[in-house]
Amino acid sequence: GAVVSQHPSWVICKSGTSVKIECRSLDFQATTMFWYRQFPKQSLMLMATSNEGSKATYEQGVEKDKFLINHASLTLSTLTVTSAHPEDSSFYICSAPTIHEQFFGPGTRLTVL
Amino acid sequence: DQQVKQNSPSLSVQEGRISILNCDYTNSMFDYFLWYKKYPAEGPTFLISISSIKDKNEDGRFTVFLNKSAKHLSLHIVPSQPGDSAVYFCAASYGSGAGSYQLTFGKGTKLSVIP
């Protein structure tokens, strides 16, 4: 099946720094990718839809200036958490759709100290 | 307001028995439903899906039932195996399939299959 990768798989950073997370579709092209966030024992919450060649669309309550999304190519989307704070610590997951289904990346565990 | 609800946070089942995971939704626009399995610190993996034009879809040990009038779906796993122990998420979308449309997830049900 199709494969989606994320890098890094985990990251620890200091408060106030920025962290970039990459999402790649390895064997297919994705004009759209989705970014989710999961808190412990909670649902996957859609943060934003990444669109190749245009601006990302953000869900209500998600700060677009804090969570910068760039869909640089048909196989790469990046999520940058700017000026990270401890409350941004979470598990971030991306997904990329094909015609038939969505494939998820393995996730990135972000811990902000 | 949560549009997809999984009211049981956890479920324990004996190996070999049937596991039934339930999911309710409130948005009548949803027309495509999916179940994902998730291990800790990993992304969800697709299990099975069903379109709103069907009431049942079967794939090996996994069967999904959809009751549109009740806005309820369930995932049956039979026989349950220890390797099935994971968190199961119900997800829903609307449009022509899940491929290009946003998914709304439930909170998940943690299934433990006891050997």
Coordinates of N, CA and C in Angstrom, one line a residue:
Chain A
G1 N 0.8 -1.2 0.0 CA 0.0 0.0 0.0 C 0.9 1.3 0.0
A2 N 0.2 2.4 -0.1 CA 0.9 3.7 -0.1 C 1.6 3.9 1.2
V3 N 2.7 4.7 1.2 CA 3.4 5.0 2.4 C 3.6 6.4 2.6
V4 N 3.3 6.9 3.8 CA 3.6 8.2 4.2 C 4.6 8.3 5.3
S5 N 5.6 9.1 5.2 CA 6.6 9.1 6.3 C 6.5 10.5 6.9
Q6 N 7.0 10.5 8.2 CA 7.1 11.8 8.9 C 8.5 11.8 9.5
H7 N 9.0 13.1 9.6 CA 10.3 13.3 10.2 C 10.4 14.6 10.9
P8 N 10.8 14.6 12.2 CA 11.4 13.5 12.9 C 10.2 12.7 13.6
S9 N 10.6 11.6 14.1 CA 9.6 10.8 14.8 C 9.3 11.3 16.2
W10 N 10.3 11.9 16.8 CA 10.2 12.6 18.1 C 11.2 13.7 18.2
V11 N 10.7 14.7 18.9 CA 11.6 15.9 19.1 C 11.3 16.5 20.4
I12 N 12.4 16.9 21.0 CA 12.3 17.7 22.3 C 13.0 19.0 22.1
C13 N 12.3 20.1 22.4 CA 12.8 21.4 22.2 C 12.5 22.3 23.4
K14 N 13.2 23.4 23.4 CA 13.1 24.4 24.5 C 11.9 25.3 24.2
S15 N 11.3 25.8 25.2 CA 10.2 26.8 25.0 C 10.7 28.0 24.2
G16 N 9.9 28.4 23.2 CA 10.3 29.6 22.5 C 11.0 29.3 21.2
T17 N 11.4 28.0 21.0 CA 12.0 27.7 19.7 C 11.0 27.2 18.7
S18 N 11.4 27.0 17.5 CA 10.5 26.6 16.4 C 10.9 25.2 16.0
V19 N 10.0 24.4 15.7 CA 10.2 23.0 15.3 C 9.5 22.7 13.9
K20 N 10.2 22.1 13.0 CA 9.6 21.8 11.7 C 9.4 20.3 11.6
I21 N 8.2 19.9 11.2 CA 7.9 18.5 11.0 C 7.6 18.3 9.5
E22 N 8.2 17.2 8.9 CA 8.0 17.0 7.5 C 7.1 15.8 7.3
C23 N 6.3 15.8 6.3 CA 5.4 14.8 5.9 C 5.6 14.5 4.5
R24 N 5.9 13.3 4.1 CA 6.2 12.9 2.7 C 5.3 11.7 2.3
S25 N 4.8 11.8 1.1 CA 4.2 10.7 0.5 C 5.2 10.0 -0.4
L26 N 5.6 8.8 -0.1 CA 6.8 8.2 -0.7 C 6.6 7.6 -2.1
D27 N 5.4 7.1 -2.4 CA 5.2 6.5 -3.7 C 4.0 7.0 -4.4
F28 N 3.5 8.1 -4.0 CA 2.3 8.7 -4.7 C 2.3 10.2 -4.5
Q29 N 1.6 10.9 -5.4 CA 1.6 12.3 -5.2 C 0.3 12.7 -4.5
A30 N 0.4 13.8 -3.7 CA -0.7 14.2 -2.9 C -0.8 15.7 -3.0
T31 N -1.9 16.2 -3.7 CA -2.1 17.6 -3.8 C -2.6 18.1 -2.5
T32 N -3.2 17.2 -1.7 CA -3.7 17.6 -0.4 C -3.2 16.7 0.7
M33 N -2.8 17.3 1.8 CA -2.4 16.5 3.0 C -3.1 17.1 4.2
F34 N -3.3 16.3 5.2 CA -3.9 16.8 6.4 C -3.0 16.7 7.6
W35 N -3.1 17.6 8.5 CA -2.4 17.6 9.7 C -3.3 17.4 10.9
Y36 N -3.0 16.4 11.7 CA -3.8 16.2 12.9 C -2.9 16.3 14.2
R37 N -3.7 16.5 15.3 CA -3.0 16.5 16.5 C -3.7 15.6 17.5
Q38 N -3.0 14.9 18.3 CA -3.7 14.0 19.3 C -3.1 14.2 20.7
F39 N -4.0 14.6 21.6 CA -3.6 14.6 23.0 C -3.9 13.2 23.6
P40 N -3.2 12.9 24.7 CA -3.4 11.6 25.3 C -4.9 11.3 25.6
K41 N -5.3 10.1 25.2 CA -6.7 9.7 25.4 C -7.7 10.5 24.8
Q42 N -7.3 11.2 23.7 CA -8.3 12.0 23.0 C -8.3 11.7 21.6
S43 N -9.3 12.2 20.9 CA -9.4 12.0 19.4 C -8.3 12.6 18.6
L44 N -8.1 12.2 17.4 CA -7.3 12.9 16.4 C -8.1 14.1 16.0
M45 N -7.5 15.3 16.2 CA -8.2 16.5 15.9 C -7.5 17.1 14.6
L46 N -8.3 17.4 13.6 CA -7.8 18.0 12.4 C -7.4 19.4 12.7
M47 N -6.2 19.7 12.3 CA -5.7 21.1 12.5 C -5.8 21.9 11.2
A48 N -5.4 21.3 10.1 CA -5.4 22.1 8.9 C -5.3 21.1 7.7
T49 N -5.7 21.7 6.6 CA -5.6 21.0 5.3 C -4.5 21.7 4.5
S50 N -3.5 21.0 4.1 CA -2.4 21.5 3.3 C -2.6 21.3 1.9
N51 N -2.5 22.4 1.1 CA -2.8 22.3 -0.3 C -1.6 22.7 -1.1
E52 N -1.2 21.8 -2.0 CA 0.0 22.1 -2.9 C -0.3 23.3 -3.8
G53 N 0.5 24.3 -3.7 CA 0.4 25.4 -4.6 C -0.6 26.5 -4.1
S54 N -1.1 26.3 -2.9 CA -2.0 27.4 -2.4 C -1.9 27.3 -0.8
K55 N -2.6 28.3 -0.2 CA -2.5 28.4 1.2 C -3.2 27.3 1.9
A56 N -2.7 26.9 3.1 CA -3.4 25.9 3.9 C -4.7 26.5 4.4
T57 N -5.6 25.6 4.7 CA -6.9 26.0 5.4 C -6.9 25.4 6.8
Y58 N -7.1 26.3 7.7 CA -7.0 25.9 9.1 C -8.4 25.7 9.7
E59 N -8.4 24.8 10.7 CA -9.7 24.6 11.4 C -9.8 25.7 12.4
Q60 N -11.1 25.8 12.8 CA -11.4 26.9 13.8 C -10.6 26.6 15.1
G61 N -10.0 27.7 15.6 CA -9.3 27.6 16.8 C -7.8 27.3 16.6
V62 N -7.4 27.0 15.4 CA -6.0 26.7 15.2 C -5.3 28.0 14.7
E63 N -4.2 28.4 15.3 CA -3.6 29.7 15.0 C -2.7 29.4 13.8
K64 N -3.0 30.1 12.7 CA -2.2 29.9 11.5 C -0.8 30.5 11.6
D65 N -0.6 31.5 12.4 CA 0.7 32.1 12.5 C 1.6 31.3 13.5
K66 N 1.0 30.4 14.2 CA 1.7 29.6 15.1 C 2.1 28.2 14.4
F67 N 1.2 27.7 13.7 CA 1.4 26.4 13.0 C 1.4 26.7 11.5
L68 N 2.7 27.0 11.1 CA 2.9 27.3 9.7 C 2.9 26.0 8.8
I69 N 2.2 26.0 7.8 CA 2.1 24.9 6.9 C 2.6 25.3 5.5
N70 N 3.5 24.5 4.9 CA 4.0 24.7 3.6 C 3.9 23.4 2.8
H71 N 3.2 23.5 1.7 CA 3.1 22.3 0.9 C 4.0 22.5 -0.3
A72 N 5.3 22.2 -0.1 CA 6.3 22.6 -1.1 C 6.2 21.9 -2.4
S73 N 5.8 20.6 -2.4 CA 5.7 19.8 -3.6 C 4.6 18.8 -3.5
L74 N 4.4 18.0 -4.5 CA 3.3 17.1 -4.5 C 3.6 15.9 -3.6
T75 N 4.8 15.9 -3.0 CA 5.1 14.8 -2.1 C 5.5 15.3 -0.7
L76 N 5.5 16.6 -0.5 CA 6.0 17.1 0.8 C 5.2 18.2 1.4
S77 N 4.8 18.0 2.6 CA 4.2 19.1 3.4 C 4.9 19.3 4.7
T78 N 5.1 20.5 5.1 CA 5.8 20.7 6.4 C 4.9 21.5 7.3
L79 N 5.0 21.2 8.6 CA 4.3 21.9 9.7 C 5.4 22.4 10.6
T80 N 5.4 23.8 10.7 CA 6.4 24.4 11.6 C 5.6 24.9 12.8
V81 N 6.0 24.5 14.0 CA 5.4 25.0 15.2 C 6.3 26.1 15.7
T82 N 5.8 27.3 15.6 CA 6.7 28.5 15.9 C 6.5 28.9 17.4
S83 N 7.6 29.3 18.0 CA 7.7 29.8 19.4 C 6.9 28.8 20.2
A84 N 7.4 27.6 20.2 CA 6.7 26.5 20.9 C 6.6 26.7 22.4
H85 N 5.5 26.3 23.0 CA 5.3 26.3 24.4 C 5.0 24.9 24.9
P86 N 5.1 24.7 26.2 CA 4.8 23.3 26.7 C 3.4 22.9 26.3
E87 N 2.5 23.7 26.2 CA 1.1 23.3 25.8 C 1.0 22.8 24.4
D88 N 2.1 23.1 23.6 CA 2.1 22.5 22.2 C 2.6 21.1 22.2
S89 N 3.0 20.6 23.3 CA 3.5 19.2 23.4 C 2.3 18.3 23.0
S90 N 2.6 17.4 22.1 CA 1.5 16.6 21.6 C 2.0 15.6 20.6
F91 N 1.2 14.8 20.0 CA 1.5 13.9 19.0 C 0.9 14.4 17.7
Y92 N 1.7 14.7 16.7 CA 1.3 15.3 15.4 C 1.3 14.3 14.3
I93 N 0.2 14.1 13.6 CA 0.1 13.1 12.6 C -0.3 13.7 11.3
C94 N 0.3 13.3 10.2 CA -0.2 13.8 8.9 C -0.8 12.7 8.1
S95 N -1.6 13.0 7.2 CA -2.2 12.0 6.3 C -2.2 12.5 4.9
A96 N -2.2 11.6 3.9 CA -2.3 12.0 2.5 C -3.3 11.0 1.9
P97 N -4.2 11.6 1.1 CA -5.2 10.8 0.5 C -4.9 10.3 -0.9
T98 N -5.4 9.1 -1.2 CA -5.4 8.7 -2.6 C -6.9 8.6 -3.0
I99 N -7.2 8.1 -4.1 CA -8.6 8.1 -4.5 C -9.4 7.2 -3.5
H100 N -8.8 6.2 -3.0 CA -9.6 5.2 -2.2 C -9.6 5.4 -0.7
E101 N -8.5 5.9 -0.2 CA -8.4 6.0 1.2 C -7.3 7.0 1.6
Q102 N -7.2 7.3 2.9 CA -6.1 8.1 3.4 C -5.1 7.3 4.1
F103 N -3.9 7.7 3.9 CA -2.7 7.0 4.5 C -2.1 7.9 5.5
F104 N -1.8 7.4 6.7 CA -1.3 8.2 7.7 C 0.2 8.0 7.9
G105 N 0.8 9.1 8.3 CA 2.2 9.0 8.7 C 2.3 8.3 10.1
P106 N 3.5 8.0 10.5 CA 3.7 7.4 11.8 C 3.6 8.3 13.0
G107 N 3.6 9.6 12.7 CA 3.4 10.6 13.8 C 4.7 11.1 14.3
T108 N 4.6 12.3 14.9 CA 5.8 12.9 15.5 C 5.4 13.4 16.9
R109 N 6.2 12.9 17.9 CA 6.0 13.2 19.3 C 6.8 14.5 19.6
L110 N 6.1 15.6 19.9 CA 6.8 16.8 20.2 C 6.7 17.1 21.7
T111 N 7.8 17.3 22.4 CA 7.8 17.6 23.8 C 8.5 19.0 23.9
V112 N 7.8 19.9 24.5 CA 8.4 21.3 24.7 C 8.7 21.5 26.1
L113 N 9.9 21.7 26.4 CA 10.3 21.9 27.8 C 10.2 23.3 28.3
Chain B
D1 N -19.1 20.5 20.0 CA -20.0 19.4 19.8 C -19.3 18.3 19.0
Q2 N -19.3 17.1 19.6 CA -18.6 16.0 18.9 C -19.5 15.3 18.0
Q3 N -19.1 15.3 16.7 CA -20.0 14.7 15.7 C -19.9 13.2 15.5
V4 N -18.7 12.7 16.0 CA -18.5 11.2 16.0 C -18.2 10.8 17.4
K5 N -19.0 9.9 17.9 CA -18.8 9.5 19.3 C -18.6 8.0 19.5
Q6 N -17.5 7.7 20.3 CA -17.3 6.4 20.7 C -17.4 6.4 22.2
N7 N -18.5 5.9 22.7 CA -18.8 6.1 24.1 C -18.1 5.2 25.0
S8 N -17.5 4.1 24.5 CA -16.8 3.2 25.3 C -15.3 3.4 25.2
P9 N -14.7 4.0 26.2 CA -13.3 4.2 26.1 C -12.4 3.0 26.1
S10 N -13.0 1.9 26.6 CA -12.2 0.6 26.6 C -13.1 -0.6 26.6
L11 N -12.5 -1.7 26.1 CA -13.2 -2.9 26.0 C -12.3 -4.1 26.2
S12 N -12.6 -5.0 27.0 CA -11.8 -6.2 27.1 C -12.6 -7.5 26.7
V13 N -11.9 -8.3 25.9 CA -12.5 -9.5 25.3 C -11.6 -10.6 25.4
Q14 N -12.1 -11.8 25.6 CA -11.3 -13.0 25.6 C -10.9 -13.4 24.2
E15 N -9.7 -13.9 24.1 CA -9.2 -14.4 22.8 C -10.2 -15.4 22.2
G16 N -10.5 -15.3 20.9 CA -11.4 -16.2 20.3 C -12.9 -15.7 20.2
R17 N -13.2 -14.8 21.1 CA -14.5 -14.3 21.2 C -14.7 -13.1 20.2
I18 N -15.9 -12.6 20.1 CA -16.2 -11.5 19.3 C -16.0 -10.2 20.0
S19 N -15.3 -9.2 19.3 CA -15.2 -7.9 19.8 C -16.2 -7.0 19.0
I20 N -16.9 -6.2 19.7 CA -17.9 -5.3 19.1 C -17.6 -3.9 19.5
L21 N -17.2 -3.1 18.6 CA -16.9 -1.7 18.9 C -17.9 -0.8 18.3
N22 N -18.4 0.1 19.0 CA -19.6 0.9 18.6 C -19.2 2.4 18.3
C23 N -20.0 3.0 17.4 CA -19.7 4.4 17.0 C -21.0 5.0 16.7
D24 N -21.3 6.2 17.2 CA -22.5 7.0 16.8 C -22.1 8.3 16.2
Y25 N -22.9 8.8 15.3 CA -22.6 10.1 14.7 C -23.8 10.9 14.7
T26 N -23.6 12.2 14.6 CA -24.8 13.1 14.6 C -25.0 13.9 13.3
N27 N -24.0 14.0 12.5 CA -24.1 14.7 11.2 C -24.6 13.8 10.1
S28 N -25.8 14.1 9.7 CA -26.5 13.3 8.7 C -25.8 13.5 7.3
M29 N -24.9 14.4 7.2 CA -24.2 14.6 5.9 C -23.1 13.6 5.7
F30 N -22.7 12.9 6.8 CA -21.7 11.9 6.6 C -22.2 10.8 5.7
D31 N -21.3 10.4 4.8 CA -21.7 9.3 3.9 C -20.7 8.3 3.7
Y32 N -19.6 8.4 4.4 CA -18.5 7.4 4.3 C -17.9 7.3 5.7
F33 N -17.7 6.0 6.1 CA -17.3 5.7 7.4 C -16.1 4.8 7.4
L34 N -15.2 5.0 8.3 CA -13.9 4.2 8.3 C -13.6 3.8 9.7
W35 N -12.9 2.7 9.8 CA -12.3 2.3 11.1 C -10.8 2.2 10.9
Y36 N -10.1 2.8 11.9 CA -8.7 2.8 12.0 C -8.2 2.1 13.3
K37 N -7.1 1.5 13.2 CA -6.5 0.9 14.3 C -5.2 1.6 14.6
K38 N -4.9 1.9 15.9 CA -3.8 2.7 16.2 C -3.0 2.1 17.4
Y39 N -1.7 1.9 17.2 CA -0.9 1.5 18.3 C -0.3 2.8 18.9
P40 N 0.2 2.7 20.2 CA 0.8 3.9 20.8 C 2.0 4.4 20.0
A41 N 2.1 5.7 19.9 CA 3.2 6.4 19.2 C 3.3 6.0 17.7
E42 N 2.2 5.6 17.1 CA 2.2 5.3 15.7 C 1.0 6.0 15.1
G43 N 1.0 6.1 13.8 CA -0.1 6.7 13.1 C -1.2 5.6 12.9
P44 N -2.4 6.1 12.7 CA -3.5 5.1 12.5 C -3.3 4.3 11.2
T45 N -3.8 3.1 11.2 CA -3.8 2.3 10.0 C -5.2 1.9 9.6
F46 N -5.5 2.0 8.4 CA -6.8 1.7 7.9 C -7.2 0.3 8.1
L47 N -8.4 0.1 8.5 CA -8.9 -1.3 8.7 C -10.0 -1.6 7.7
I48 N -11.1 -0.9 7.7 CA -12.2 -1.2 6.9 C -13.1 0.0 6.8
S49 N -13.9 0.1 5.7 CA -14.7 1.3 5.5 C -16.1 0.8 5.0
I50 N -17.0 1.7 5.0 CA -18.3 1.5 4.5 C -19.0 2.7 4.0
S51 N -19.6 2.6 2.8 CA -20.3 3.7 2.3 C -21.8 3.7 2.8
S52 N -22.4 4.9 2.8 CA -23.7 5.0 3.4 C -24.8 4.3 2.5
I53 N -24.4 3.8 1.3 CA -25.4 3.1 0.5 C -25.4 1.6 0.9
K54 N -24.5 1.2 1.8 CA -24.5 -0.2 2.2 C -24.8 -0.2 3.7
D55 N -25.1 -1.4 4.1 CA -25.4 -1.6 5.6 C -24.4 -2.6 6.2
K56 N -23.5 -3.2 5.3 CA -22.6 -4.1 5.8 C -21.4 -4.2 4.9
N57 N -20.2 -4.3 5.5 CA -19.0 -4.6 4.7 C -18.1 -5.5 5.5
E58 N -17.7 -6.6 4.8 CA -16.9 -7.6 5.5 C -15.5 -7.8 4.8
D59 N -14.5 -7.9 5.7 CA -13.2 -8.2 5.2 C -12.5 -9.1 6.2
G60 N -12.5 -10.3 5.8 CA -11.8 -11.3 6.7 C -12.5 -11.3 8.1
R61 N -11.7 -11.1 9.1 CA -12.3 -11.2 10.5 C -13.0 -9.9 10.9
F62 N -13.0 -8.9 10.0 CA -13.6 -7.6 10.3 C -14.9 -7.4 9.5
T63 N -15.9 -7.0 10.2 CA -17.2 -6.6 9.6 C -17.6 -5.3 10.2
V64 N -18.0 -4.4 9.3 CA -18.6 -3.1 9.8 C -20.1 -3.1 9.4
F65 N -20.9 -2.8 10.3 CA -22.4 -2.6 10.1 C -22.7 -1.2 10.3
L66 N -23.6 -0.7 9.4 CA -24.1 0.7 9.4 C -25.6 0.7 9.5
N67 N -26.1 1.4 10.5 CA -27.5 1.6 10.7 C -27.8 3.1 10.5
K68 N -28.1 3.5 9.3 CA -28.3 4.9 9.0 C -29.4 5.6 9.8
S69 N -30.5 4.9 10.0 CA -31.6 5.5 10.7 C -31.2 5.8 12.1
A70 N -30.4 5.0 12.7 CA -29.9 5.2 14.1 C -28.6 6.0 14.1
K71 N -28.1 6.3 13.0 CA -26.8 7.0 12.9 C -25.8 6.2 13.8
H72 N -25.7 5.0 13.5 CA -24.8 4.1 14.4 C -24.1 3.1 13.5
L73 N -22.8 2.9 13.8 CA -22.1 1.8 13.1 C -21.3 1.0 14.2
S74 N -21.0 -0.2 13.8 CA -20.2 -1.0 14.7 C -19.2 -1.8 13.9
L75 N -18.1 -2.1 14.6 CA -17.1 -3.0 14.0 C -17.0 -4.3 14.8
H76 N -17.2 -5.4 14.1 CA -17.1 -6.7 14.7 C -15.8 -7.3 14.3
I77 N -15.1 -7.9 15.3 CA -13.9 -8.6 15.0 C -14.1 -10.0 15.6
V78 N -14.0 -11.0 14.7 CA -14.2 -12.4 15.1 C -13.4 -13.3 14.3
P79 N -12.7 -14.2 14.9 CA -12.4 -14.3 16.3 C -11.4 -13.2 16.7
S80 N -11.5 -12.7 17.9 CA -10.5 -11.7 18.4 C -9.2 -12.4 18.7
Q81 N -8.1 -11.7 18.4 CA -6.7 -12.2 18.7 C -6.0 -11.2 19.5
P82 N -5.0 -11.7 20.3 CA -4.2 -10.7 21.1 C -3.6 -9.6 20.3
G83 N -3.2 -9.9 19.1 CA -2.6 -8.8 18.2 C -3.6 -7.7 17.8
D84 N -4.9 -8.0 18.1 CA -5.9 -6.9 17.8 C -5.9 -5.9 18.9
S85 N -5.2 -6.1 20.0 CA -5.2 -5.1 21.1 C -4.6 -3.8 20.6
A86 N -5.4 -2.8 20.6 CA -5.0 -1.5 20.1 C -6.1 -0.5 20.4
V87 N -6.0 0.7 20.0 CA -7.1 1.7 20.0 C -7.7 1.8 18.7
Y88 N -9.0 1.7 18.7 CA -9.7 1.7 17.4 C -10.5 3.0 17.3
F89 N -10.3 3.7 16.2 CA -10.9 5.0 15.9 C -12.0 4.8 14.8
C90 N -13.1 5.3 15.1 CA -14.2 5.5 14.1 C -14.0 6.8 13.4
A91 N -14.2 6.9 12.1 CA -14.0 8.2 11.4 C -15.1 8.3 10.4
A92 N -15.5 9.6 10.1 CA -16.5 9.8 9.1 C -16.2 10.9 8.2
S93 N -16.7 10.9 7.0 CA -16.5 12.0 6.1 C -17.7 12.2 5.2
Y94 N -17.7 13.2 4.4 CA -18.8 13.3 3.4 C -18.1 13.9 2.1
G95 N -18.7 13.5 1.0 CA -18.2 13.8 -0.3 C -18.1 12.4 -1.0
S96 N -17.3 12.4 -2.1 CA -17.3 11.2 -2.8 C -16.1 10.3 -2.3
G97 N -16.3 9.8 -1.2 CA -15.3 8.9 -0.6 C -14.3 9.6 0.3
A98 N -13.5 8.9 1.1 CA -12.6 9.5 2.1 C -11.4 10.1 1.4
G99 N -11.2 9.8 0.2 CA -9.9 10.1 -0.4 C -9.5 11.6 -0.3
S100 N -10.4 12.5 -0.6 CA -10.0 13.9 -0.7 C -10.7 14.7 0.4
Y101 N -11.4 14.1 1.3 CA -12.2 14.9 2.2 C -11.7 14.7 3.7
Q102 N -12.0 15.6 4.5 CA -11.5 15.6 5.8 C -12.2 14.5 6.6
L103 N -11.5 14.0 7.5 CA -12.1 12.9 8.4 C -12.4 13.5 9.8
T104 N -13.5 13.2 10.3 CA -13.8 13.5 11.7 C -13.8 12.2 12.5
F105 N -12.9 12.3 13.5 CA -12.7 11.1 14.3 C -13.4 11.0 15.6
G106 N -13.8 9.9 16.1 CA -14.2 9.7 17.5 C -13.0 9.7 18.4
K107 N -13.3 9.5 19.7 CA -12.2 9.5 20.6 C -11.4 8.2 20.8
G108 N -12.0 7.2 20.2 CA -11.3 5.9 20.2 C -11.8 5.0 21.3
T109 N -11.6 3.7 21.0 CA -11.9 2.7 22.0 C -10.7 1.8 22.1
K110 N -10.2 1.6 23.4 CA -9.0 0.8 23.6 C -9.5 -0.7 23.7
L111 N -9.1 -1.5 22.8 CA -9.5 -2.9 22.9 C -8.3 -3.7 23.4
S112 N -8.7 -4.5 24.4 CA -7.7 -5.5 25.0 C -8.2 -6.9 24.8
V113 N -7.4 -7.7 24.1 CA -7.8 -9.1 23.9 C -7.0 -9.9 24.8
I114 N -7.6 -10.6 25.7 CA -7.0 -11.4 26.7 C -6.7 -12.8 26.3
P115 N -5.4 -13.2 26.3 CA -5.2 -14.6 25.8 C -5.8 -15.6 26.7

